[in-house]
Each structure stands twice: as C-alpha cells, then as structure tokens.
mmCIF file of C-alpha atoms and ligand atoms in Angstrom:
data_model
loop_
_atom_site.group_PDB
_atom_site.id
_atom_site.type_symbol
_atom_site.label_atom_id
_atom_site.label_comp_id
_atom_site.label_asym_id
_atom_site.label_seq_id
_atom_site.Cartn_x
_atom_site.Cartn_y
_atom_site.Cartn_z
ATOM 1 C CA UNK A 19 -13.023 29.577 -22.462
ATOM 2 C CA UNK A 20 -14.453 27.691 -25.439
ATOM 3 C CA UNK A 21 -16.756 29.706 -27.663
ATOM 4 C CA UNK A 22 -20.076 27.967 -28.138
ATOM 5 C CA UNK A 23 -21.060 27.833 -31.791
ATOM 6 C CA UNK A 24 -24.446 26.215 -31.362
ATOM 7 C CA UNK A 25 -27.744 28.036 -31.581
ATOM 8 C CA UNK A 26 -29.582 24.977 -30.359
ATOM 9 C CA UNK A 27 -28.498 22.429 -27.762
ATOM 10 C CA UNK A 28 -27.472 18.861 -28.419
ATOM 11 C CA UNK A 29 -29.184 16.329 -26.203
ATOM 12 C CA UNK A 30 -27.980 12.814 -25.427
ATOM 13 C CA UNK A 31 -30.606 10.223 -24.499
ATOM 14 C CA UNK A 32 -28.848 7.191 -23.081
ATOM 15 C CA UNK A 33 -29.581 4.083 -21.018
ATOM 16 C CA UNK A 34 -29.730 0.297 -21.170
ATOM 17 C CA UNK A 35 -31.452 -1.219 -24.238
ATOM 18 C CA UNK A 36 -35.214 -1.322 -23.682
ATOM 19 C CA UNK A 37 -35.526 1.601 -21.266
ATOM 20 C CA UNK A 38 -37.357 3.706 -23.852
ATOM 21 C CA UNK A 39 -34.687 5.842 -25.517
ATOM 22 C CA UNK A 40 -36.112 5.529 -29.041
ATOM 23 C CA UNK A 41 -39.681 6.104 -27.898
ATOM 24 C CA UNK A 42 -38.691 9.247 -26.006
ATOM 25 C CA UNK A 43 -36.348 10.498 -28.756
ATOM 26 C CA UNK A 44 -38.985 10.061 -31.464
ATOM 27 C CA UNK A 45 -41.612 11.921 -29.428
ATOM 28 C CA UNK A 46 -39.089 14.633 -28.615
ATOM 29 C CA UNK A 47 -38.072 15.098 -32.236
ATOM 30 C CA UNK A 48 -41.726 15.458 -33.207
ATOM 31 C CA UNK A 49 -42.271 18.075 -30.506
ATOM 32 C CA UNK A 50 -39.077 20.072 -30.991
ATOM 33 C CA UNK A 51 -38.189 19.462 -34.657
ATOM 34 C CA UNK A 52 -34.719 18.480 -33.458
ATOM 35 C CA UNK A 53 -33.046 15.720 -35.475
ATOM 36 C CA UNK A 54 -33.232 12.259 -33.949
ATOM 37 C CA UNK A 55 -29.877 10.519 -34.401
ATOM 38 C CA UNK A 56 -30.239 6.821 -33.739
ATOM 39 C CA UNK A 57 -26.595 5.893 -33.398
ATOM 40 C CA UNK A 58 -27.161 2.178 -34.095
ATOM 41 C CA UNK A 59 -28.881 3.071 -37.368
ATOM 42 C CA UNK A 60 -26.197 5.600 -38.313
ATOM 43 C CA UNK A 61 -23.549 2.955 -37.654
ATOM 44 C CA UNK A 62 -25.285 0.582 -40.041
ATOM 45 C CA UNK A 63 -26.015 3.226 -42.639
ATOM 46 C CA UNK A 64 -22.418 4.491 -42.738
ATOM 47 C CA UNK A 65 -20.747 1.073 -42.477
ATOM 48 C CA UNK A 66 -19.304 1.568 -39.023
ATOM 49 C CA UNK A 67 -19.929 -1.996 -37.887
ATOM 50 C CA UNK A 68 -17.027 -4.414 -37.834
ATOM 51 C CA UNK A 69 -17.111 -8.167 -37.394
ATOM 52 C CA UNK A 70 -19.751 -9.887 -35.239
ATOM 53 C CA UNK A 71 -19.123 -10.502 -31.538
ATOM 54 C CA UNK A 72 -20.574 -13.958 -30.963
ATOM 55 C CA UNK A 73 -20.520 -13.641 -27.163
ATOM 56 C CA UNK A 74 -22.601 -10.472 -27.069
ATOM 57 C CA UNK A 75 -24.600 -11.272 -30.200
ATOM 58 C CA UNK A 76 -23.944 -7.904 -31.788
ATOM 59 C CA UNK A 77 -21.396 -6.405 -34.171
ATOM 60 C CA UNK A 78 -18.406 -4.352 -32.964
ATOM 61 C CA UNK A 79 -18.805 -0.627 -33.452
ATOM 62 C CA UNK A 80 -16.000 1.237 -35.217
ATOM 63 C CA UNK A 81 -16.198 4.238 -32.890
ATOM 64 C CA UNK A 82 -13.593 6.434 -34.607
ATOM 65 C CA UNK A 83 -15.295 6.157 -37.954
ATOM 66 C CA UNK A 84 -18.696 6.868 -36.456
ATOM 67 C CA UNK A 85 -17.432 9.926 -34.549
ATOM 68 C CA UNK A 86 -15.877 11.345 -37.730
ATOM 69 C CA UNK A 87 -19.202 10.998 -39.493
ATOM 70 C CA UNK A 88 -21.227 12.471 -36.635
ATOM 71 C CA UNK A 89 -18.918 15.460 -36.027
ATOM 72 C CA UNK A 90 -20.447 17.522 -38.845
ATOM 73 C CA UNK A 91 -23.991 16.592 -37.813
ATOM 74 C CA UNK A 92 -23.396 17.842 -34.266
ATOM 75 C CA UNK A 93 -21.803 21.170 -35.109
ATOM 76 C CA UNK A 94 -24.938 23.309 -35.339
ATOM 77 C CA UNK A 95 -26.865 21.717 -32.458
ATOM 78 C CA UNK A 96 -30.496 20.644 -32.545
ATOM 79 C CA UNK A 97 -29.711 16.931 -32.245
ATOM 80 C CA UNK A 98 -31.186 14.222 -30.080
ATOM 81 C CA UNK A 99 -28.606 11.457 -29.943
ATOM 82 C CA UNK A 100 -29.980 8.082 -28.876
ATOM 83 C CA UNK A 101 -27.505 5.383 -27.842
ATOM 84 C CA UNK A 102 -26.904 2.733 -25.180
ATOM 85 C CA UNK A 103 -23.431 4.076 -24.484
ATOM 86 C CA UNK A 104 -22.013 7.515 -23.889
ATOM 87 C CA UNK A 105 -18.361 7.538 -22.868
ATOM 88 C CA UNK A 106 -16.860 7.532 -26.349
ATOM 89 C CA UNK A 107 -18.602 10.685 -27.564
ATOM 90 C CA UNK A 108 -16.649 13.949 -27.169
ATOM 91 C CA UNK A 109 -17.847 15.670 -23.997
ATOM 92 C CA UNK A 110 -18.129 18.995 -25.850
ATOM 93 C CA UNK A 111 -20.906 17.636 -28.085
ATOM 94 C CA UNK A 112 -23.608 17.644 -25.435
ATOM 95 C CA UNK A 113 -25.414 20.304 -23.449
ATOM 96 C CA UNK A 114 -27.783 17.904 -21.704
ATOM 97 C CA UNK A 115 -27.456 14.187 -20.953
ATOM 98 C CA UNK A 116 -30.573 12.248 -19.964
ATOM 99 C CA UNK A 117 -30.145 8.753 -18.553
ATOM 100 C CA UNK A 118 -33.375 6.801 -18.917
ATOM 101 C CA UNK A 119 -34.064 4.185 -16.245
ATOM 102 C CA UNK A 120 -36.537 1.304 -15.998
ATOM 103 C CA UNK A 121 -37.243 -1.138 -13.173
ATOM 104 C CA UNK A 122 -36.241 -4.796 -13.619
ATOM 105 C CA UNK A 123 -39.692 -6.263 -14.104
ATOM 106 C CA UNK A 124 -40.725 -3.803 -16.779
ATOM 107 C CA UNK A 125 -37.354 -4.050 -18.517
ATOM 108 C CA UNK A 126 -37.430 -7.852 -18.433
ATOM 109 C CA UNK A 127 -40.855 -7.841 -20.098
ATOM 110 C CA UNK A 128 -39.837 -5.315 -22.744
ATOM 111 C CA UNK A 129 -36.635 -7.145 -23.681
ATOM 112 C CA UNK A 130 -38.330 -10.573 -23.732
ATOM 113 C CA UNK A 131 -40.986 -9.136 -26.033
ATOM 114 C CA UNK A 132 -38.149 -7.878 -28.232
ATOM 115 C CA UNK A 133 -36.912 -11.474 -28.455
ATOM 116 C CA UNK A 134 -33.902 -11.196 -26.148
ATOM 117 C CA UNK A 135 -33.104 -14.441 -24.322
ATOM 118 C CA UNK A 136 -30.286 -16.061 -22.307
ATOM 119 C CA UNK A 137 -27.069 -14.154 -21.769
ATOM 120 C CA UNK A 138 -28.137 -11.151 -23.817
ATOM 121 C CA UNK A 139 -31.277 -10.721 -21.716
ATOM 122 C CA UNK A 140 -29.455 -11.295 -18.416
ATOM 123 C CA UNK A 141 -26.569 -8.975 -19.291
ATOM 124 C CA UNK A 142 -28.920 -6.133 -20.120
ATOM 125 C CA UNK A 143 -30.946 -6.586 -16.926
ATOM 126 C CA UNK A 144 -27.686 -6.613 -14.917
ATOM 127 C CA UNK A 145 -26.502 -3.533 -16.753
ATOM 128 C CA UNK A 146 -29.610 -1.724 -15.515
ATOM 129 C CA UNK A 147 -29.399 -3.123 -11.971
ATOM 130 C CA UNK A 148 -25.765 -2.006 -11.672
ATOM 131 C CA UNK A 149 -26.628 1.444 -13.047
ATOM 132 C CA UNK A 150 -23.864 1.011 -15.597
ATOM 133 C CA UNK A 151 -25.061 3.721 -17.963
ATOM 134 C CA UNK A 152 -25.792 6.185 -15.164
ATOM 135 C CA UNK A 153 -22.247 5.757 -13.861
ATOM 136 C CA UNK A 154 -20.841 5.986 -17.372
ATOM 137 C CA UNK A 155 -22.713 9.252 -17.942
ATOM 138 C CA UNK A 156 -21.709 10.656 -14.549
ATOM 139 C CA UNK A 157 -18.055 9.873 -15.155
ATOM 140 C CA UNK A 158 -18.058 11.216 -18.731
ATOM 141 C CA UNK A 159 -19.979 14.497 -18.348
ATOM 142 C CA UNK A 160 -20.243 17.325 -15.826
ATOM 143 C CA UNK A 161 -22.716 16.367 -13.075
ATOM 144 C CA UNK A 162 -24.859 19.451 -13.682
ATOM 145 C CA UNK A 163 -25.749 18.342 -17.209
ATOM 146 C CA UNK A 164 -26.637 14.725 -16.328
ATOM 147 C CA UNK A 165 -30.231 13.965 -15.361
ATOM 148 C CA UNK A 166 -31.800 10.586 -14.535
ATOM 149 C CA UNK A 167 -35.383 9.983 -15.734
ATOM 150 C CA UNK A 168 -37.470 7.011 -14.597
ATOM 151 C CA UNK A 169 -39.495 5.526 -17.417
ATOM 152 C CA UNK A 170 -41.609 2.630 -16.164
ATOM 153 C CA UNK A 171 -45.123 3.747 -17.006
ATOM 154 C CA UNK A 172 -46.887 5.517 -19.850
ATOM 155 C CA UNK A 173 -47.542 8.468 -17.581
ATOM 156 C CA UNK A 174 -43.816 8.776 -16.889
ATOM 157 C CA UNK A 175 -43.145 8.602 -20.623
ATOM 158 C CA UNK A 176 -45.119 11.799 -21.219
ATOM 159 C CA UNK A 177 -43.619 13.498 -18.174
ATOM 160 C CA UNK A 178 -40.112 12.633 -19.354
ATOM 161 C CA UNK A 179 -40.699 14.059 -22.812
ATOM 162 C CA UNK A 180 -42.121 17.199 -21.214
ATOM 163 C CA UNK A 181 -39.121 17.479 -18.879
ATOM 164 C CA UNK A 182 -36.702 17.418 -21.813
ATOM 165 C CA UNK A 183 -38.828 19.827 -23.880
ATOM 166 C CA UNK A 184 -38.826 22.255 -20.934
ATOM 167 C CA UNK A 185 -35.078 21.805 -20.514
ATOM 168 C CA UNK A 186 -34.564 22.711 -24.202
ATOM 169 C CA UNK A 187 -36.753 25.791 -23.827
ATOM 170 C CA UNK A 188 -34.743 26.926 -20.808
ATOM 171 C CA UNK A 189 -31.478 26.336 -22.655
ATOM 172 C CA UNK A 190 -32.683 28.544 -25.501
ATOM 173 C CA UNK A 191 -33.710 31.325 -23.131
ATOM 174 C CA UNK A 192 -30.359 31.223 -21.379
ATOM 175 C CA UNK A 193 -28.116 30.818 -24.408
ATOM 176 C CA UNK A 194 -29.616 32.616 -27.390
HETATM 177 N N1 ADP B 14 -42.742 4.562 -20.319
HETATM 178 C C1 ADP B 14 -43.024 3.438 -20.954
HETATM 179 N N2 ADP B 14 -44.031 2.650 -20.502
HETATM 180 C C2 ADP B 14 -44.325 1.492 -21.130
HETATM 181 N N3 ADP B 14 -43.669 1.022 -22.211
HETATM 182 C C3 ADP B 14 -42.666 1.756 -22.698
HETATM 183 C C4 ADP B 14 -42.291 2.995 -22.111
HETATM 184 N N4 ADP B 14 -41.254 3.513 -22.804
HETATM 185 C C5 ADP B 14 -40.996 2.644 -23.800
HETATM 186 N N5 ADP B 14 -41.834 1.594 -23.739
HETATM 187 C C6 ADP B 14 -41.847 0.405 -24.615
HETATM 188 O O1 ADP B 14 -40.671 -0.330 -24.319
HETATM 189 C C7 ADP B 14 -40.116 -0.912 -25.476
HETATM 190 C C8 ADP B 14 -38.663 -0.481 -25.622
HETATM 191 O O2 ADP B 14 -38.642 0.897 -25.888
HETATM 192 P P1 ADP B 14 -37.560 1.545 -26.853
HETATM 193 O O3 ADP B 14 -37.900 2.995 -26.978
HETATM 194 O O4 ADP B 14 -37.397 0.757 -28.094
HETATM 195 O O5 ADP B 14 -36.245 1.376 -25.947
HETATM 196 P P2 ADP B 14 -34.699 1.630 -26.301
HETATM 197 O O6 ADP B 14 -34.662 2.588 -27.454
HETATM 198 O O7 ADP B 14 -34.134 2.212 -25.045
HETATM 199 O O8 ADP B 14 -34.116 0.297 -26.604
HETATM 200 C C9 ADP B 14 -40.995 -0.469 -26.643
HETATM 201 O O9 ADP B 14 -41.914 -1.504 -26.909
HETATM 202 C C10 ADP B 14 -41.720 0.756 -26.092
HETATM 203 O O10 ADP B 14 -42.988 0.919 -26.669
#
C-alpha cells in the first residue's frame, strides 16, 4: 500500500469553462489558506504553452512539462487545483475531486459575457450538456473521491464552498 506523505489534502476543482471553478477556488483558498493553483496561469507563467490551435482558439498545453513543474507543488498537500481538464494529472495527486456543473442558460450567459462566441461558445455549452468533464473525472479517479456540485445560483456558490471546506475538515480528522 502506498504511504501517504501529505498532511493536508489536495483538491481538484474541475468542470467546463464558466462553471465557477475560479470563483469557488478563490473563496476556498481564502477560507482554508490552501494554495490556489490556476493551471492555465501556471502554464503561462512556466512557458508550458505551445503553438496556437486556430480551431479551438487556444494554445496547446505541454502537459509533460506542466506536470513536472507541478509535481513539487503537490507533494505536501494543501493545494486547490483549478482546471477544465483532469485526466492527465496523476491520480495519486488528489484526495478529492469536485466537478462543478452549471445549467445551459446560466453557462451561456456567463460565457457570452466573457466574450465567447461561435464555435468556442457552442463547444463549451456542448461540453457541459454531454457531461464531458464529469465523465472524465469519473473515469480518471476512484468514484468515492469524485463529487458533483451544481453551481447555478449565488446561494449554491456559498453552499459549494462550505461543502468543500467541510470535506477538508473531515479529511484532516480522518488522516492526521
Ligand atoms: N454560483 C454562481 N452564480 C452566479 N454567477 C456565478 C456563480 N459562480 C460563478 N459565477 C460567475 O460566473 C463567471 C464564471 O466564473 P469563473 O469562476 O470564472 O468560472 P471558471 O473558472 O469555471 O471558468 C464569473 O463571472 C463568476 O462571477
């Protein structure tokens, strides 16, 4: 059996762009003092972005390079990793995986406000409709560590943050 070396859990917050990952992660990091790791920002900061994909209007991510850089950050736990993908991370990194979900109307409004149009907007809405990230999380991690959180309203936002805070507290009680 693997020996756990973490004193604090690592949490993955994943879901389609626009579902509220950054909002939740920021609030969580303020509450828990865990480190918020915005993977898109880390990728930029550490030059892990390769040439631009014109079809998807975003740069390709050099996953191997990014994982090498993140490995040291993850070792001691206490991280909230925020990314719209989850299958390429090592499974051993995470103790809890939270898939944030938003209904089509709310997501459409949020992404339009963000300036998404055309194929990029449609692809992201479809991604949410087809539960792509939920399936990705369920096929990449043990079912007992994957939890789906609906995040359509402000009230749900606070409940979701509270749910993850409580989960962290339970983890500490059970593992420290
Ligand atoms: N529960 C919520 N209710 C209403 N608006 C929300 C909620 N969660 C996030 N938002 C808003 O939706 C937009 C996208 O949220 P963001 O956290 O940037 O998503 P992501 O990080 O998943 O792309 C932001 O304008 C944010 O303020």
